[in-house]
Each structure stands twice: as structure tokens, then as C-alpha cells.
Amino acid sequence: MKNQLKPTNRRAFLKQGIAVSAGIAGISQIAKAASTNPDFASEDLMFIGPRKGYSPQIGALVSMMAYMRQTIIDTVKNLSVEDLDYLFDENANSIGAMIMHLGATDKFYQINTFEGREEFTAEEDEIWGAAMRLGAEGREKIKGNTAAYYLKMIGEVRAETLEKLKEKDDKWLMEVDKGWSSPGNEVNTYWKWFHVMEHESNHGGQMRIIRDRAPSKF
């Protein structure tokens, strides 16, 4: 799994913008504003920036994750079980399976960044293994559930993630994982959670394509 998830080039992500004094000053000003002015943070969905209860950079990440998650909810919340189980072809993943895959990805990075693990326990694999692996296993095991069920499952995992993020700070977010990194290719905790959000964007687009071709549309 680790090799599949490694990025090809993230050095610029980690170092551009903070290698110059102006960039460093900008980040420190945001941190100071968020810590001294409670009105600086906002819970509004379309406000990207600090969130109450989180360090400045983690709050900004949380705000982006919240917006991305809402796009997933809006895409699938009114779909029928038939639509959620629909397979575009024999090799496709259903929308239901992809929703669970988002939860599995969230769970994996949760155990990885908060606990230092890279494998699910047997109990975790029972819940999330098929969703992480998808393919034939996902088609066989993930079906027959409502949108409310899937959204509850991924919502519970996200709630755990958000609570754990409150215990962390920006220094933790910027830490480089030496095991995932190589010369010229550093991977930090920020990228890992950015990847969770990026993953939702990618699969959200797939869901919308399949949704528009699902049985209820014809």
C-alpha cells in the first residue's frame, strides 16, 4: 500500500512559499491573528481558513475537508439503493463501494498519522478491507445499503479524525515521514491529509458520472 500511495514529486509542496522570509512571515501572521482574534476563524462552509479548536494550518485543512465532504454528501444523499449498487460495466466500482472507499482511506490515514500503523487490524479490516481494496471483493461485499447507511459510516470515521486533529498542532502537520520519503521526494503529514481530500475530489467526479447513468435516470 505504501508504494502505491507515495507521490512522485512533493518537494515543491513542502518547501515553496516557506523558504523565503515573506512566506514565513505570512504564516506567522495568520497564526497570530487566529490565536488573538476569535472572529478570525469561521465555521462557514465557504470560508477557507482557521477553525476554532484547531491550530491555524490544521484548521485551514479542516475547512477544506469539510467543503469537499459536503460535495460528496450532496452527490449521493438522494440516490436509491439501486443507483448506489449500479455497475457501469463488469469491472466498475459502484457508487456505494466508492463512498465506503472514502471512509477506508480516512481510516487508513487516521491509523497511520495518529498511531504510526500501516495495516488494519483484523477488526478494522472486517469493516474497511473490502472498501479499501475494491475490485471484485468490493463488488461482492458492498451492496444493498442505503445512502444514509454509507454516509453514517464515513461520517463516524471523519468525526474521529476531527477530534484527533484537535490534539495536534502545525508542527506535527509539517513533520516529514522518513519512511515514505526518498531523496528529493519528501512526504509530510500535511500531504497525507491533503491526499484524503484529493481522493474525495477524484472519486466524487466518478460518482457523478455514474450517477448520471444510473437506472433512475432512464
CSV table of N, CA, C and O in Angstrom, one decimal, residues 14 21 25 42 56 64-65 160 197 201 215:
chain,number,residue,atom,x,y,z
A,14,LEU,N,6.3,21.1,-0.1
A,14,LEU,CA,6.8,21.3,1.3
A,14,LEU,C,7.6,22.5,1.5
A,14,LEU,O,7.6,23.1,2.5
A,21,SER,N,11.6,34.6,3.5
A,21,SER,CA,11.1,35.2,4.7
A,21,SER,C,9.7,35.8,4.7
A,21,SER,O,9.0,35.7,5.6
A,25,ALA,N,6.8,34.9,7.3
A,25,ALA,CA,6.1,36.0,8.0
A,25,ALA,C,4.6,35.9,7.8
A,25,ALA,O,3.8,36.1,8.7
A,42,SER,N,-13.8,30.8,11.2
A,42,SER,CA,-15.2,30.8,10.9
A,42,SER,C,-15.6,29.3,10.6
A,42,SER,O,-14.8,28.5,10.2
A,56,PRO,N,-3.8,26.9,13.4
A,56,PRO,CA,-4.1,27.6,12.2
A,56,PRO,C,-4.1,26.7,10.9
A,56,PRO,O,-5.0,26.7,10.1
A,64,MET,N,-11.2,22.9,4.4
A,64,MET,CA,-11.2,22.4,3.0
A,64,MET,C,-11.8,21.0,3.0
A,64,MET,O,-12.6,20.6,2.1
A,65,MET,N,-11.5,20.2,4.0
A,65,MET,CA,-12.1,18.8,4.1
A,65,MET,C,-13.6,18.9,4.2
A,65,MET,O,-14.3,18.0,3.7
A,160,GLU,N,-14.1,11.0,14.2
A,160,GLU,CA,-12.9,10.6,14.9
A,160,GLU,C,-11.7,11.4,14.5
A,160,GLU,O,-10.9,11.8,15.3
A,197,MET,N,-8.3,14.4,1.1
A,197,MET,CA,-9.2,15.4,0.4
A,197,MET,C,-9.2,15.3,-1.1
A,197,MET,O,-10.3,15.3,-1.7
A,201,SER,N,-12.2,14.3,-4.0
A,201,SER,CA,-12.4,15.0,-5.2
A,201,SER,C,-12.4,14.1,-6.4
A,201,SER,O,-13.3,14.1,-7.3
A,215,PRO,N,-29.7,3.6,-13.2
A,215,PRO,CA,-31.1,3.2,-13.6
A,215,PRO,C,-32.2,4.3,-13.5
A,215,PRO,O,-33.0,4.4,-14.3
